[in-house]
PDB file of C-alpha atoms in Angstrom:
ATOM      1  CA  MET A   1     -10.980  -9.612  -8.973  1.00 94.00           C
ATOM      2  CA  LYS A   2      -8.813 -10.044  -6.078  1.00 97.00           C
ATOM      3  CA  LEU A   3      -9.435  -9.519  -2.347  1.00 97.00           C
ATOM      4  CA  HIS A   4      -6.499  -7.582  -0.090  1.00 98.00           C
ATOM      5  CA  ILE A   5      -5.948  -6.760   3.465  1.00 97.00           C
ATOM      6  CA  LEU A   6      -5.911  -3.469   3.415  1.00 97.00           C
ATOM      7  CA  ASP A   7      -3.742  -1.037   5.358  1.00 96.00           C
ATOM      8  CA  LYS A   8      -3.978   2.950   6.344  1.00 95.00           C
ATOM      9  CA  SER A   9      -2.284   3.525   3.385  1.00 96.00           C
ATOM     10  CA  SER A  10      -5.239   2.839   1.823  1.00 96.00           C
ATOM     11  CA  ILE A  11      -7.676   5.313   4.054  1.00 96.00           C
ATOM     12  CA  ASP A  12      -8.559   8.055   1.196  1.00 95.00           C
ATOM     13  CA  GLU A  13      -9.421   4.805  -1.121  1.00 94.00           C
ATOM     14  CA  ILE A  14     -10.980   3.171   1.805  1.00 96.00           C
ATOM     15  CA  VAL A  15     -12.973   6.292   2.595  1.00 96.00           C
ATOM     16  CA  SER A  16     -14.458   7.331  -0.782  1.00 94.00           C
ATOM     17  CA  LEU A  17     -16.640   4.200  -0.567  1.00 95.00           C
ATOM     18  CA  THR A  18     -17.890   4.222   3.079  1.00 94.00           C
ATOM     19  CA  LYS A  19     -18.766   7.953   2.638  1.00 94.00           C
ATOM     20  CA  GLN A  20     -21.518   5.921   0.332  1.00 94.00           C
ATOM     21  CA  LEU A  21     -22.648   4.152   2.900  1.00 88.00           C
ATOM     22  CA  ASN A  22     -22.440   6.729   5.344  1.00 91.00           C
ATOM     23  CA  PRO A  23     -23.252  10.388   3.784  1.00 93.00           C
ATOM     24  CA  ASN A  24     -24.362  12.177   6.816  1.00 94.00           C
ATOM     25  CA  THR A  25     -20.376  11.423   8.427  1.00 95.00           C
ATOM     26  CA  GLU A  26     -17.899  14.076   7.849  1.00 96.00           C
ATOM     27  CA  ILE A  27     -14.985  12.374   5.516  1.00 95.00           C
ATOM     28  CA  ASN A  28     -12.599  13.948   8.095  1.00 96.00           C
ATOM     29  CA  THR A  29     -14.312  11.927  10.917  1.00 96.00           C
ATOM     30  CA  LEU A  30     -14.522   8.773   8.700  1.00 96.00           C
ATOM     31  CA  LYS A  31     -10.503   9.579   8.460  1.00 97.00           C
ATOM     32  CA  LYS A  32     -10.192   9.247  12.006  1.00 97.00           C
ATOM     33  CA  ARG A  33     -12.035   6.198  12.700  1.00 96.00           C
ATOM     34  CA  HIS A  34     -10.456   4.076  10.096  1.00 96.00           C
ATOM     35  CA  ALA A  35      -7.133   5.393  11.610  1.00 96.00           C
ATOM     36  CA  GLU A  36      -8.531   4.139  14.746  1.00 97.00           C
ATOM     37  CA  MET A  37      -9.880   0.886  14.148  1.00 96.00           C
ATOM     38  CA  PHE A  38      -6.162   0.137  12.105  1.00 97.00           C
ATOM     39  CA  THR A  39      -4.617   0.328  15.485  1.00 96.00           C
ATOM     40  CA  PHE A  40      -6.850  -2.656  16.938  1.00 96.00           C
ATOM     41  CA  GLN A  41      -4.962  -5.859  16.723  1.00 94.00           C
ATOM     42  CA  SER A  42      -7.874  -8.017  15.731  1.00 95.00           C
ATOM     43  CA  TYR A  43      -9.063  -5.528  12.880  1.00 97.00           C
ATOM     44  CA  ARG A  44      -8.545  -6.268   9.269  1.00 97.00           C
ATOM     45  CA  CYS A  45     -10.105  -4.279   6.464  1.00 98.00           C
ATOM     46  CA  PHE A  46     -11.236  -6.156   3.219  1.00 98.00           C
ATOM     47  CA  GLY A  47     -10.663  -4.642  -0.216  1.00 98.00           C
ATOM     48  CA  LEU A  48     -12.186  -6.310  -3.276  1.00 98.00           C
ATOM     49  CA  PHE A  49     -10.099  -5.203  -6.464  1.00 97.00           C
ATOM     50  CA  ASP A  50     -10.455  -4.963 -10.357  1.00 96.00           C
ATOM     51  CA  ASN A  51      -7.875  -4.067 -12.517  1.00 93.00           C
ATOM     52  CA  ASN A  52      -6.341  -2.537  -9.303  1.00 92.00           C
ATOM     53  CA  THR A  53      -9.310  -0.162  -9.082  1.00 95.00           C
ATOM     54  CA  LEU A  54     -11.001  -0.711  -5.165  1.00 97.00           C
ATOM     55  CA  ILE A  55     -14.826  -1.476  -5.722  1.00 97.00           C
ATOM     56  CA  ALA A  56     -15.595  -3.063  -1.889  1.00 98.00           C
ATOM     57  CA  VAL A  57     -14.067  -2.699   1.242  1.00 98.00           C
ATOM     58  CA  SER A  58     -15.746  -4.405   4.590  1.00 97.00           C
ATOM     59  CA  SER A  59     -14.387  -4.047   8.091  1.00 95.00           C
ATOM     60  CA  GLY A  60     -13.699  -7.175   9.799  1.00 97.00           C
ATOM     61  CA  TRP A  61     -12.961  -8.247  13.785  1.00 96.00           C
ATOM     62  CA  ILE A  62     -11.596 -11.306  14.420  1.00 96.00           C
ATOM     63  CA  THR A  63     -14.004 -12.312  17.785  1.00 95.00           C
ATOM     64  CA  VAL A  64     -14.472 -15.381  20.125  1.00 96.00           C
ATOM     65  CA  LYS A  65     -18.185 -15.685  21.751  1.00 94.00           C
ATOM     66  CA  LEU A  66     -19.355 -18.207  23.497  1.00 96.00           C
ATOM     67  CA  TYR A  67     -22.774 -19.068  21.305  1.00 93.00           C
ATOM     68  CA  SER A  68     -20.257 -19.039  17.704  1.00 93.00           C
ATOM     69  CA  GLY A  69     -16.767 -19.680  18.747  1.00 96.00           C
ATOM     70  CA  LYS A  70     -14.147 -18.165  16.782  1.00 97.00           C
ATOM     71  CA  GLN A  71     -15.911 -15.975  14.286  1.00 97.00           C
ATOM     72  CA  LEU A  72     -15.523 -13.176  11.978  1.00 97.00           C
ATOM     73  CA  GLU A  73     -17.576 -10.376  12.174  1.00 96.00           C
ATOM     74  CA  ILE A  74     -17.955  -8.423   9.293  1.00 96.00           C
ATOM     75  CA  ASP A  75     -19.279  -4.323   9.231  1.00 90.00           C
ATOM     76  CA  ASN A  76     -19.984  -1.872   6.341  1.00 88.00           C
ATOM     77  CA  VAL A  77     -20.404  -4.112   3.517  1.00 93.00           C
ATOM     78  CA  ILE A  78     -19.634  -1.793   0.557  1.00 94.00           C
ATOM     79  CA  VAL A  79     -19.718  -2.175  -3.229  1.00 96.00           C
ATOM     80  CA  ASP A  80     -19.237   1.126  -5.229  1.00 96.00           C
ATOM     81  CA  SER A  81     -22.707   2.313  -5.952  1.00 93.00           C
ATOM     82  CA  SER A  82     -22.349   2.787  -9.694  1.00 94.00           C
ATOM     83  CA  ILE A  83     -21.586  -0.960 -10.143  1.00 95.00           C
ATOM     84  CA  GLN A  84     -23.928  -2.791  -7.405  1.00 91.00           C
ATOM     85  CA  SER A  85     -26.177  -5.598  -8.667  1.00 91.00           C
ATOM     86  CA  LYS A  86     -23.912  -6.792 -11.353  1.00 94.00           C
ATOM     87  CA  GLY A  87     -22.240  -9.844  -8.607  1.00 94.00           C
ATOM     88  CA  TYR A  88     -19.814  -8.184  -7.575  1.00 96.00           C
ATOM     89  CA  GLY A  89     -21.335  -8.125  -3.443  1.00 95.00           C
ATOM     90  CA  LYS A  90     -21.445 -11.873  -3.816  1.00 96.00           C
ATOM     91  CA  VAL A  91     -17.658 -12.699  -5.130  1.00 97.00           C
ATOM     92  CA  PHE A  92     -16.660  -9.801  -2.443  1.00 97.00           C
ATOM     93  CA  LEU A  93     -18.837 -12.007   0.426  1.00 97.00           C
ATOM     94  CA  ASN A  94     -17.650 -15.341  -0.915  1.00 97.00           C
ATOM     95  CA  LYS A  95     -13.468 -14.549  -0.819  1.00 98.00           C
ATOM     96  CA  ILE A  96     -14.216 -12.846   2.620  1.00 98.00           C
ATOM     97  CA  GLU A  97     -15.879 -16.179   3.594  1.00 97.00           C
ATOM     98  CA  ASN A  98     -12.923 -18.355   2.026  1.00 97.00           C
ATOM     99  CA  TRP A  99     -10.569 -16.039   4.079  1.00 98.00           C
ATOM    100  CA  ALA A 100     -12.224 -16.566   7.098  1.00 98.00           C
ATOM    101  CA  LYS A 101     -12.379 -20.224   6.832  1.00 97.00           C
ATOM    102  CA  GLU A 102      -8.591 -20.466   6.351  1.00 97.00           C
ATOM    103  CA  GLU A 103      -8.230 -18.166   9.241  1.00 97.00           C
ATOM    104  CA  GLY A 104     -10.124 -21.059  11.650  1.00 97.00           C
ATOM    105  CA  CYS A 105     -13.491 -19.289  12.165  1.00 97.00           C
ATOM    106  CA  GLU A 106     -16.530 -21.038  12.614  1.00 97.00           C
ATOM    107  CA  THR A 107     -18.789 -18.273  11.734  1.00 96.00           C
ATOM    108  CA  ILE A 108     -19.154 -14.889   9.915  1.00 97.00           C
ATOM    109  CA  GLU A 109     -21.554 -12.788  11.672  1.00 96.00           C
ATOM    110  CA  LEU A 110     -22.563  -9.221  10.652  1.00 94.00           C
ATOM    111  CA  ASN A 111     -24.525  -5.862  11.119  1.00 88.00           C
ATOM    112  CA  ALA A 112     -26.909  -4.704   9.010  1.00 86.00           C
ATOM    113  CA  TYR A 113     -28.900  -1.321   8.765  1.00 83.00           C
ATOM    114  CA  SER A 114     -32.417  -2.383  10.036  1.00 87.00           C
ATOM    115  CA  GLN A 115     -34.222   0.005   7.202  1.00 88.00           C
ATOM    116  CA  ASN A 116     -31.431  -1.590   4.284  1.00 87.00           C
ATOM    117  CA  ASN A 117     -34.073  -3.903   2.939  1.00 91.00           C
ATOM    118  CA  ARG A 118     -32.048  -4.486   0.062  1.00 89.00           C
ATOM    119  CA  ALA A 119     -29.063  -5.737   2.489  1.00 89.00           C
ATOM    120  CA  HIS A 120     -31.289  -8.310   4.063  1.00 92.00           C
ATOM    121  CA  LYS A 121     -32.512  -9.670   1.038  1.00 94.00           C
ATOM    122  CA  PHE A 122     -28.763 -10.158  -0.447  1.00 93.00           C
ATOM    123  CA  TYR A 123     -27.724 -11.368   2.921  1.00 94.00           C
ATOM    124  CA  PHE A 124     -30.566 -13.816   3.242  1.00 95.00           C
ATOM    125  CA  LYS A 125     -29.735 -15.352  -0.380  1.00 95.00           C
ATOM    126  CA  HIS A 126     -26.494 -16.059   0.668  1.00 95.00           C
ATOM    127  CA  GLY A 127     -27.478 -18.048   3.888  1.00 95.00           C
ATOM    128  CA  TYR A 128     -27.230 -15.732   6.682  1.00 95.00           C
ATOM    129  CA  GLU A 129     -29.708 -15.453   9.462  1.00 94.00           C
ATOM    130  CA  ILE A 130     -31.337 -13.308  11.525  1.00 92.00           C
ATOM    131  CA  LEU A 131     -30.197 -14.271  15.233  1.00 90.00           C
ATOM    132  CA  GLY A 132     -31.420 -11.206  17.399  1.00 86.00           C
ATOM    133  CA  PHE A 133     -31.061  -7.952  17.445  1.00 85.00           C
ATOM    134  CA  HIS A 134     -28.395  -5.405  17.910  1.00 82.00           C
ATOM    135  CA  PHE A 135     -28.974  -2.671  20.355  1.00 86.00           C
ATOM    136  CA  GLN A 136     -27.135   0.799  21.092  1.00 85.00           C
ATOM    137  CA  LYS A 137     -26.935   3.130  23.708  1.00 90.00           C
ATOM    138  CA  LYS A 138     -24.474   6.810  23.414  1.00 91.00           C
ATOM    139  CA  ILE A 139     -22.690   7.235  26.626  1.00 92.00           C
ATOM    140  CA  LYS A 140     -20.750  10.238  25.369  1.00 85.00           C
ATOM    141  CA  THR A 141     -22.422  13.539  24.011  1.00 75.00           C
TER     142      THR A 141
END
């Protein structure tokens, strides 16, 4: 299995997986959001390939925060639902962590939906801790 940094030419493949985590979001909306994310300099889209097939994706943002230093913030970590619970998530996370170390990151941070208990268990098992709450306020209607 290989980790690749994907670019906007892979949006259709990326969206096929991100739709699994966001089933209520229209495909065109997901494509538009991904296209916009690719315009940011600190954005990376990680893809895990098995025999040239994309089986997992994650968004990543390089940031620096006062409490953590240089960090990789990962979002939307998705392993194809048809192959979950077979160790691919662990492989994917390890490869992303190794990439972050090579980039000089001191920490990795992520958000998981509060109702996604399966993800919480997975991240706890891999050494992640809850540091606080993630708040959101919609400012555009």
